[in-house]
């Protein structure tokens, strides 16, 4: 099932072509909870760079602070110490969806309802949020944000849910799509994962023996915590002063939908996602890519940063030298919007310095993790050509991305995907390379330590495992909200 387009902005940086929608961290019972939350989301900054937030509890009430920008810009040591008291907390980093890069959407969402205060942090995307929101608005509910996450708070506050002995499972059964969630109440932290397990969520223990939860294990490493296990699809894990308990709100789906793009691009290479190290998965994809699409060349060059592990695998398999021919400038911001191709080409030159001595006169195999819109890739290829590359053979460590993602990754819309309705030869022409080859779908899946049936491949295959509520759901939702703000 292929779905229509979403409204997008005109930004053209590759980071904007493939945006993760968030990273989560939570800890219970630690004296320095706010600082641990800060460190936990700081380590996951790659999962969201537009806003950051932390909510803590002192056992009676909740305290929160959130702001636009990077974690280091939003928090100071004074804020962590004075504004976020308590021994437990949750944190969140976020990318906005279109039209929603606003402070009101920063998470954790902190709300007061009939049962007291609650903070909610979400990674993923609810495909039925639009339907639920319309239903609730029809009953007079007023929404304060443009996020899909807010509907969860309204579900929590629904009188027929409040009167249940354990409301959370009832609430979660209403949600469809991708969700890894953290809830902070004054007396407990609850972590839940959708029955398909789209997004990762791991449980760890700090050195002092406190339970913590994170989207990626790199956050556990950052605070010196030990990985214990993943939150299972369909599971709710409750952490309070008595320890950790588990219950289910749904059975895990027989066919899961772990997002393979976490391994291809999003996750930190040091993380173990869905039980598999990300760097090693990418290296295996690079090796497989070499087996599938070797070509005569002088060296293998990675496209920094996310193409590095796959390029290493390609070089090892092919026996060609691995050269760091492109050096990224890590201090070029991600937040500027460029009006024309000339400006975008110049921006690539600002972001990536090419070591001319390594590429001049050479036949290069350039390995990148993915090609989304193609314009950024073309700028990079032009820069290599300008530096004197004799031949450029681009090898991509995933299949052509032909379909949008509705489960928490903000890809460009279908029509703006370079591979949508184009052949590989046409794409090669557009991005101005001598040859172009993608990793096959089977080849990519063979590198995953998961059964094929448990992987989501919708953006490559068009096979959406959770139906979208209506063909225009997400874009319509965004447009509706844009009118309001
Ligand atoms: S569609 Fe692609 S990016 Fe989205 S969840 Fe599935 S594999 Fe991940």
Coordinates of C-alpha atoms and ligand atoms in Angstrom, one line a residue:
X1 CA 0.0 0.0 0.0
X2 CA 1.5 3.3 -1.1
X3 CA 0.4 6.4 0.7
X4 CA 0.1 10.0 -0.5
X5 CA 2.4 12.8 0.4
X6 CA 3.0 14.7 3.5
X7 CA 3.7 18.4 3.6
X8 CA 7.4 19.1 4.0
X9 CA 9.6 22.1 4.3
X10 CA 12.2 23.2 1.8
X11 CA 15.2 22.3 3.8
X12 CA 17.5 20.0 1.9
X13 CA 20.2 18.7 4.2
X14 CA 20.5 15.0 4.3
X15 CA 19.8 15.1 8.0
X16 CA 16.5 16.6 7.2
X17 CA 15.8 14.0 4.6
X18 CA 15.7 11.3 7.2
X19 CA 14.7 12.4 10.6
X20 CA 14.3 10.2 13.6
X21 CA 11.5 11.3 15.8
X22 CA 13.0 11.0 19.2
X23 CA 15.1 9.4 21.9
X24 CA 14.0 8.4 25.4
X25 CA 15.7 8.0 28.8
X26 CA 14.3 7.3 32.2
X27 CA 15.7 6.5 35.7
X28 CA 14.1 5.6 39.0
X29 CA 15.4 6.3 42.5
X30 CA 18.7 7.9 41.8
X31 CA 20.0 10.8 43.8
X32 CA 21.2 12.6 40.7
X33 CA 18.2 11.8 38.5
X34 CA 18.1 15.0 36.5
X35 CA 21.8 14.8 35.7
X36 CA 21.4 11.1 34.6
X37 CA 18.5 12.1 32.4
X38 CA 20.6 14.9 30.9
X39 CA 23.4 12.4 30.2
X40 CA 21.0 9.9 28.9
X41 CA 19.4 12.2 26.3
X42 CA 22.7 13.9 25.5
X43 CA 24.0 10.5 24.4
X44 CA 21.0 10.2 22.1
X45 CA 21.2 13.6 20.6
X46 CA 21.5 12.0 17.2
X47 CA 17.8 10.9 17.6
X48 CA 16.5 14.4 17.8
X49 CA 18.0 17.9 17.7
X50 CA 15.1 20.3 17.7
X51 CA 13.9 20.1 21.3
X52 CA 14.9 18.5 24.6
X53 CA 13.1 18.0 27.8
X54 CA 13.3 16.4 31.2
X55 CA 10.6 15.8 33.8
X56 CA 11.4 14.7 37.4
X57 CA 9.3 13.6 40.4
X58 CA 10.0 14.3 44.1
X59 CA 7.4 11.7 45.0
X60 CA 4.5 14.2 45.3
X61 CA 4.5 16.3 42.2
X62 CA 6.3 16.5 38.8
X63 CA 8.8 19.2 37.7
X64 CA 9.7 19.8 34.1
X65 CA 11.9 21.8 31.8
X66 CA 12.0 21.7 28.1
X67 CA 13.2 23.9 25.3
X68 CA 14.1 24.2 21.6
X69 CA 17.6 23.2 20.5
X70 CA 20.3 20.8 21.6
X71 CA 20.4 19.2 25.0
X72 CA 23.4 21.3 25.9
X73 CA 21.6 24.5 24.9
X74 CA 18.4 23.7 26.8
X75 CA 19.9 22.7 30.2
X76 CA 22.3 24.3 32.5
X77 CA 23.7 22.9 35.7
X78 CA 21.5 25.4 37.6
X79 CA 18.4 24.1 35.9
X80 CA 19.3 20.5 36.5
X81 CA 20.0 21.2 40.2
X82 CA 17.3 23.7 41.1
X83 CA 14.4 23.2 38.7
X84 CA 14.4 19.4 38.5
X85 CA 14.4 18.1 42.0
X86 CA 13.6 14.5 42.9
X87 CA 15.2 11.0 42.5
X88 CA 13.4 9.9 39.4
X89 CA 12.8 11.3 35.9
X90 CA 12.4 10.9 32.2
X91 CA 14.0 12.7 29.3
X92 CA 13.3 13.2 25.7
X93 CA 15.0 14.5 22.5
X94 CA 12.8 15.3 19.5
X95 CA 12.7 16.2 15.9
X96 CA 9.6 18.0 14.9
X97 CA 7.3 17.0 12.1
X98 CA 6.4 19.7 9.6
X99 CA 4.9 22.8 11.0
X100 CA 5.4 21.6 14.5
X101 CA 8.8 22.8 15.5
X102 CA 7.4 24.6 18.5
X103 CA 8.0 24.7 22.2
X104 CA 4.5 23.5 23.0
X105 CA 5.4 20.2 21.3
X106 CA 8.6 19.6 23.2
X107 CA 8.4 16.5 25.4
X108 CA 8.0 15.1 27.9
X109 CA 4.4 16.4 27.8
X110 CA 3.6 17.4 31.3
X111 CA -0.1 17.4 32.2
X112 CA -2.4 17.4 35.3
X113 CA -5.5 15.3 35.1
X114 CA -8.0 13.9 37.6
X115 CA -5.5 11.3 38.9
X116 CA -2.7 13.9 39.4
X117 CA 0.3 14.8 37.3
X118 CA 1.8 12.8 34.5
X119 CA 4.6 13.2 32.0
X120 CA 4.7 11.4 28.7
X121 CA 7.6 10.8 26.3
X122 CA 7.1 9.1 23.0
X123 CA 9.3 7.7 20.2
X124 CA 7.4 6.6 17.1
X125 CA 4.3 7.7 15.3
X126 CA 0.6 6.8 16.0
X127 CA -1.1 6.1 12.7
X128 CA -4.6 6.5 14.2
X129 CA -3.8 9.8 16.0
X130 CA -5.9 11.8 13.6
X131 CA -9.0 9.6 14.0
X132 CA -8.7 9.6 17.8
X133 CA -8.1 13.3 18.0
X134 CA -11.2 14.1 15.9
X135 CA -13.2 11.8 18.1
X136 CA -12.0 13.6 21.2
X137 CA -12.4 17.0 19.8
X138 CA -15.9 16.0 18.9
X139 CA -16.5 15.5 22.6
X140 CA -15.1 19.0 23.4
X141 CA -11.5 18.1 24.3
X142 CA -9.0 20.9 23.7
X143 CA -5.6 20.0 22.5
X144 CA -2.6 22.2 23.2
X145 CA 0.0 20.7 20.9
X146 CA 0.3 19.5 17.3
X147 CA 1.8 16.1 18.2
X148 CA 0.2 12.7 17.9
X149 CA 1.5 12.0 21.5
X150 CA -1.0 14.3 23.2
X151 CA -3.9 12.0 22.4
X152 CA -2.4 9.5 24.9
X153 CA -2.9 12.0 27.8
X154 CA -6.5 12.5 26.8
X155 CA -7.0 8.7 26.7
X156 CA -5.5 8.5 30.2
X157 CA -7.9 11.2 31.5
X158 CA -11.0 9.5 30.0
X159 CA -13.4 8.8 32.9
X160 CA -14.0 5.2 31.8
X161 CA -10.3 4.6 31.8
X162 CA -9.6 6.4 35.1
X163 CA -12.1 4.2 36.9
X164 CA -10.2 1.0 35.9
X165 CA -8.0 -0.7 38.4
X166 CA -5.1 -0.4 36.0
X167 CA -5.9 2.1 33.3
X168 CA -2.6 2.0 31.3
X169 CA -3.2 -1.3 29.4
X170 CA -6.6 0.0 28.3
X171 CA -5.2 3.2 27.1
X172 CA -2.4 1.5 25.1
X173 CA -4.8 -0.8 23.4
X174 CA -6.3 2.2 21.6
X175 CA -3.0 3.1 20.0
X176 CA -2.0 1.9 16.6
X177 CA 1.4 2.3 14.9
X178 CA 4.8 2.7 16.4
X179 CA 5.3 3.7 20.0
X180 CA 8.0 3.3 22.6
X181 CA 6.7 5.3 25.6
X182 CA 7.8 6.5 29.0
X183 CA 5.2 7.7 31.6
X184 CA 6.3 9.4 34.8
X185 CA 3.9 9.5 37.7
X186 CA 4.8 10.8 41.1
X187 CA 5.0 7.2 42.4
X188 CA 6.2 5.3 39.4
X189 CA 7.8 5.1 35.9
X190 CA 6.1 3.0 33.3
X191 CA 7.7 2.0 30.0
X192 CA 5.8 0.4 27.1
X193 CA 6.5 -0.8 23.6
X194 CA 4.0 -1.4 20.7
X195 CA 3.1 -5.0 19.9
X196 CA 5.1 -4.8 16.6
X197 CA 8.2 -3.5 18.4
X198 CA 9.0 -0.8 15.8
X199 CA 11.3 1.3 17.9
X200 CA 13.9 0.1 20.4
X201 CA 13.6 0.4 24.2
X202 CA 16.1 -1.1 26.5
X203 CA 16.2 -1.6 30.3
X204 CA 19.4 -1.2 32.3
X205 CA 20.7 -0.9 35.8
X206 CA 23.0 1.9 37.0
X207 CA 26.1 1.2 39.0
X208 CA 24.1 2.0 42.1
X209 CA 21.5 -0.5 41.3
X210 CA 18.8 1.8 40.0
X211 CA 16.6 0.8 37.1
X212 CA 16.8 2.9 33.9
X213 CA 15.3 2.8 30.4
X214 CA 16.6 4.1 27.2
X215 CA 15.9 4.1 23.5
X216 CA 19.4 3.0 22.7
X217 CA 22.0 1.2 24.8
X218 CA 24.6 3.9 24.0
X219 CA 22.7 6.0 26.7
X220 CA 23.1 3.2 29.2
X221 CA 26.8 3.1 28.4
X222 CA 27.0 6.9 28.8
X223 CA 25.9 6.7 32.4
X224 CA 27.8 3.6 33.2
X225 CA 24.7 1.4 33.4
X226 CA 24.5 -2.2 32.5
X227 CA 22.1 -3.5 29.8
X228 CA 19.6 -5.9 31.3
X229 CA 17.0 -6.6 28.6
X230 CA 14.7 -5.0 26.1
X231 CA 11.1 -4.0 26.9
X232 CA 9.2 -6.6 24.9
X233 CA 6.7 -5.7 22.2
X234 CA 3.3 -5.5 23.9
X235 CA 4.8 -5.2 27.4
X236 CA 4.5 -2.6 30.1
X237 CA 7.3 -2.4 32.6
X238 CA 6.6 -0.6 35.9
X239 CA 9.4 0.7 38.0
X240 CA 8.8 2.0 41.5
X241 CA 10.4 1.9 44.9
X242 CA 9.6 -1.8 45.2
X243 CA 11.5 -2.6 42.0
X244 CA 10.6 -3.6 38.5
X245 CA 7.4 -5.5 37.5
X246 CA 6.1 -6.5 34.1
X247 CA 2.6 -6.9 32.6
X248 CA 1.2 -7.1 29.1
X249 CA -1.3 -4.9 27.4
X250 CA -1.2 -7.0 24.2
X251 CA 0.5 -10.1 22.9
X252 CA 3.5 -9.5 20.7
X253 CA 2.4 -9.6 17.1
X254 CA 3.2 -12.9 15.4
X255 CA 5.0 -10.9 12.7
X256 CA 7.0 -8.1 14.3
X257 CA 8.1 -4.8 12.6
X258 CA 11.5 -3.8 13.9
X259 CA 12.7 -0.8 12.0
X260 CA 15.7 -1.9 9.9
X261 CA 16.5 1.7 9.2
X262 CA 17.7 1.9 12.8
X263 CA 20.6 -0.3 11.8
X264 CA 21.1 1.2 8.4
X265 CA 21.3 4.8 9.5
X266 CA 19.7 6.1 12.7
X267 CA 21.1 4.4 15.7
X268 CA 24.5 5.1 17.2
X269 CA 27.0 2.4 15.9
X270 CA 28.0 1.6 19.5
X271 CA 24.4 0.7 20.4
X272 CA 22.9 -2.7 20.4
X273 CA 19.4 -2.4 18.8
X274 CA 17.0 -5.3 18.8
X275 CA 19.8 -7.4 20.3
X276 CA 22.3 -6.6 17.5
X277 CA 25.3 -4.3 17.4
X278 CA 24.6 -1.5 14.9
X279 CA 28.2 -1.1 13.7
X280 CA 28.5 -4.9 13.1
X281 CA 25.2 -4.9 11.2
X282 CA 26.3 -2.0 9.0
X283 CA 29.7 -3.7 8.4
X284 CA 27.9 -6.9 7.3
X285 CA 25.7 -4.8 5.0
X286 CA 28.9 -3.3 3.5
X287 CA 30.4 -6.8 3.0
X288 CA 27.2 -8.0 1.3
X289 CA 27.1 -4.9 -0.9
X290 CA 30.6 -5.7 -2.1
X291 CA 29.6 -9.3 -2.9
X292 CA 26.6 -8.0 -4.9
X293 CA 28.1 -5.0 -6.7
X294 CA 31.9 -5.1 -6.9
X295 CA 33.5 -2.9 -9.6
X296 CA 37.2 -2.2 -10.5
X297 CA 38.4 0.7 -8.5
X298 CA 41.4 2.1 -6.6
X299 CA 39.9 2.6 -3.1
X300 CA 36.8 2.6 -0.9
X301 CA 35.7 5.9 0.6
X302 CA 33.0 6.3 3.2
X303 CA 30.5 9.0 3.2
X304 CA 30.7 10.3 6.7
X305 CA 29.5 9.6 9.2
X306 CA 26.9 6.9 8.9
X307 CA 28.4 5.3 5.8
X308 CA 31.6 4.5 7.6
X309 CA 30.8 1.1 9.0
X310 CA 29.4 -0.2 5.7
X311 CA 32.4 1.2 3.8
X312 CA 34.7 -0.6 6.2
X313 CA 32.8 -3.9 5.5
X314 CA 33.0 -3.2 1.7
X315 CA 36.7 -2.6 1.9
X316 CA 37.3 -5.7 3.9
X317 CA 35.3 -7.9 1.6
X318 CA 36.8 -6.4 -1.6
X319 CA 40.4 -6.2 -0.4
X320 CA 40.6 -2.6 -1.6
X321 CA 42.2 0.1 0.5
X322 CA 39.9 2.0 2.9
X323 CA 40.6 5.8 2.6
X324 CA 39.0 8.5 4.7
X325 CA 38.9 10.9 1.8
X326 CA 36.1 13.0 3.1
X327 CA 36.4 14.8 6.5
X328 CA 33.2 16.1 8.1
X329 CA 33.1 19.5 9.7
X330 CA 31.2 18.6 12.9
X331 CA 30.5 22.2 13.8
X332 CA 28.3 23.1 10.9
X333 CA 24.8 23.4 12.3
X334 CA 21.9 21.4 11.0
X335 CA 19.3 24.0 11.2
X336 CA 19.7 26.2 8.2
X337 CA 17.5 26.2 5.1
X338 CA 19.1 26.8 1.8
X339 CA 17.2 28.3 -1.1
X340 CA 18.9 27.0 -4.2
X341 CA 21.1 24.2 -5.5
X342 CA 24.2 26.5 -5.7
X343 CA 23.8 27.4 -2.0
X344 CA 23.3 23.7 -1.2
X345 CA 26.5 22.7 -3.1
X346 CA 28.4 25.4 -1.2
X347 CA 27.0 24.1 2.1
X348 CA 28.2 20.6 1.3
X349 CA 31.7 22.2 0.8
X350 CA 31.3 23.7 4.3
X351 CA 30.2 20.4 5.8
X352 CA 32.6 18.1 4.1
X353 CA 36.3 18.7 3.4
X354 CA 37.7 16.5 0.7
X355 CA 41.3 15.4 0.9
X356 CA 42.2 16.1 -2.7
X357 CA 45.5 14.1 -2.5
X358 CA 43.4 10.9 -1.8
X359 CA 40.9 11.3 -4.5
X360 CA 42.6 13.1 -7.4
X361 CA 42.9 10.8 -10.4
X362 CA 41.4 7.9 -8.5
X363 CA 38.6 5.5 -9.3
X364 CA 36.5 5.7 -6.2
X365 CA 34.0 3.4 -4.7
X366 CA 32.0 5.7 -2.4
X367 CA 29.8 4.0 0.2
X368 CA 26.8 5.8 1.7
X369 CA 24.1 4.4 3.9
X370 CA 21.1 5.7 1.9
X371 CA 20.0 8.1 -0.8
X372 CA 16.8 9.9 0.0
X373 CA 16.1 12.9 -2.2
X374 CA 19.3 12.7 -4.1
X375 CA 20.1 16.4 -4.2
X376 CA 22.6 16.3 -1.2
X377 CA 24.2 13.2 -2.7
X378 CA 24.6 14.9 -6.0
X379 CA 26.3 17.9 -4.3
X380 CA 28.7 15.5 -2.6
X381 CA 29.5 13.7 -5.9
X382 CA 30.1 17.1 -7.6
X383 CA 32.5 18.0 -4.8
X384 CA 34.4 14.7 -5.3
X385 CA 34.5 15.3 -9.0
X386 CA 35.8 18.9 -8.5
X387 CA 38.6 17.5 -6.3
X388 CA 39.7 15.4 -9.3
X389 CA 38.1 12.0 -8.9
X390 CA 38.5 10.0 -12.2
X391 CA 35.5 7.7 -11.6
X392 CA 32.8 7.6 -8.9
X393 CA 31.0 4.4 -8.2
X394 CA 28.4 5.0 -5.6
X395 CA 27.4 2.0 -3.5
X396 CA 24.4 2.3 -1.1
X397 CA 24.1 0.0 1.8
X398 CA 20.3 -0.4 1.6
X399 CA 17.8 -0.8 -1.2
X400 CA 16.2 2.2 -3.0
X401 CA 13.8 4.1 -0.7
X402 CA 10.6 4.3 -2.7
X403 CA 8.0 4.8 0.0
X404 CA 7.4 7.2 2.9
X405 CA 7.6 6.0 6.5
X406 CA 4.6 6.4 8.7
X407 CA 6.1 4.9 11.8
X408 CA 8.3 7.6 13.2
X409 CA 10.9 8.5 10.6
X410 CA 10.3 11.7 8.7
X411 CA 11.4 10.8 5.2
X412 CA 10.6 13.1 2.3
X413 CA 7.3 12.4 0.7
X414 CA 7.0 9.7 -2.0
X415 CA 7.3 12.1 -4.9
X416 CA 10.4 13.7 -3.4
X417 CA 12.2 10.4 -2.9
X418 CA 14.6 10.1 -5.8
X419 CA 14.0 6.4 -6.1
X420 CA 10.2 6.8 -6.4
X421 CA 9.3 6.0 -10.0
X422 CA 12.9 6.1 -11.2
X423 CA 15.2 3.4 -12.3
X424 CA 18.7 3.0 -10.8
X425 CA 20.2 4.2 -14.1
X426 CA 18.0 7.3 -14.0
X427 CA 19.1 8.0 -10.4
X428 CA 22.8 7.5 -11.4
X429 CA 22.3 10.1 -14.1
X430 CA 20.7 12.5 -11.7
X431 CA 23.4 12.3 -9.0
X432 CA 26.1 12.3 -11.7
X433 CA 28.0 9.1 -10.9
X434 CA 29.6 6.6 -13.2
X435 CA 27.8 3.7 -11.7
X436 CA 25.3 3.2 -8.9
X437 CA 24.3 0.1 -7.0
X438 CA 22.1 -0.5 -4.0
X439 CA 22.1 -3.4 -1.6
X440 CA 19.3 -5.8 -2.3
X441 CA 16.4 -6.2 0.1
X442 CA 17.3 -9.9 0.7
X443 CA 20.9 -9.0 1.1
X444 CA 20.1 -6.4 3.7
X445 CA 17.8 -8.7 5.6
X446 CA 20.5 -11.4 5.6
X447 CA 22.6 -9.0 7.7
X448 CA 20.0 -8.7 10.4
X449 CA 20.0 -11.1 13.4
X450 CA 16.2 -11.1 13.2
X451 CA 13.9 -13.4 11.2
X452 CA 12.8 -11.5 8.0
X453 CA 9.2 -11.7 9.2
X454 CA 10.0 -9.5 12.2
X455 CA 11.5 -6.7 10.2
X456 CA 9.8 -3.6 8.9
X457 CA 10.9 -2.8 5.3
X458 CA 8.0 -0.6 4.3
X459 CA 10.1 2.3 3.0
X460 CA 11.8 -0.1 0.6
X461 CA 9.1 -2.7 -0.1
X462 CA 5.9 -0.7 0.3
X463 CA 4.7 -3.4 2.7
X464 CA 3.1 -1.6 5.6
X465 CA 2.5 -3.9 8.5
X466 CA 0.2 -1.5 10.3
X467 CA -2.4 0.0 8.0
X468 CA -2.6 3.8 8.0
X469 CA -6.0 5.0 9.3
X470 CA -6.8 7.0 6.1
X471 CA -4.7 7.7 3.0
X472 CA -4.2 11.4 3.9
X473 CA -4.0 10.9 7.6
X474 CA -0.7 12.4 8.5
X475 CA -0.5 15.3 6.0
X476 CA -4.1 16.2 6.8
X477 CA -3.3 16.2 10.5
X478 CA -0.3 18.5 9.9
X479 CA -2.3 20.9 7.7
X480 CA -5.1 21.1 10.2
X481 CA -2.7 22.0 13.0
X482 CA -0.8 24.5 10.9
X483 CA -3.9 26.6 10.5
X484 CA -4.1 26.8 14.3
X485 CA -0.7 28.1 15.0
Ligands
LIG1 S1 9.2 2.3 6.9 FE1 11.4 2.2 7.0 S2 12.1 3.8 8.4 FE2 9.9 3.4 8.7 S3 9.8 2.0 10.4 FE3 9.7 0.8 8.5 S4 11.9 0.3 8.1 FE4 11.9 2.0 9.6

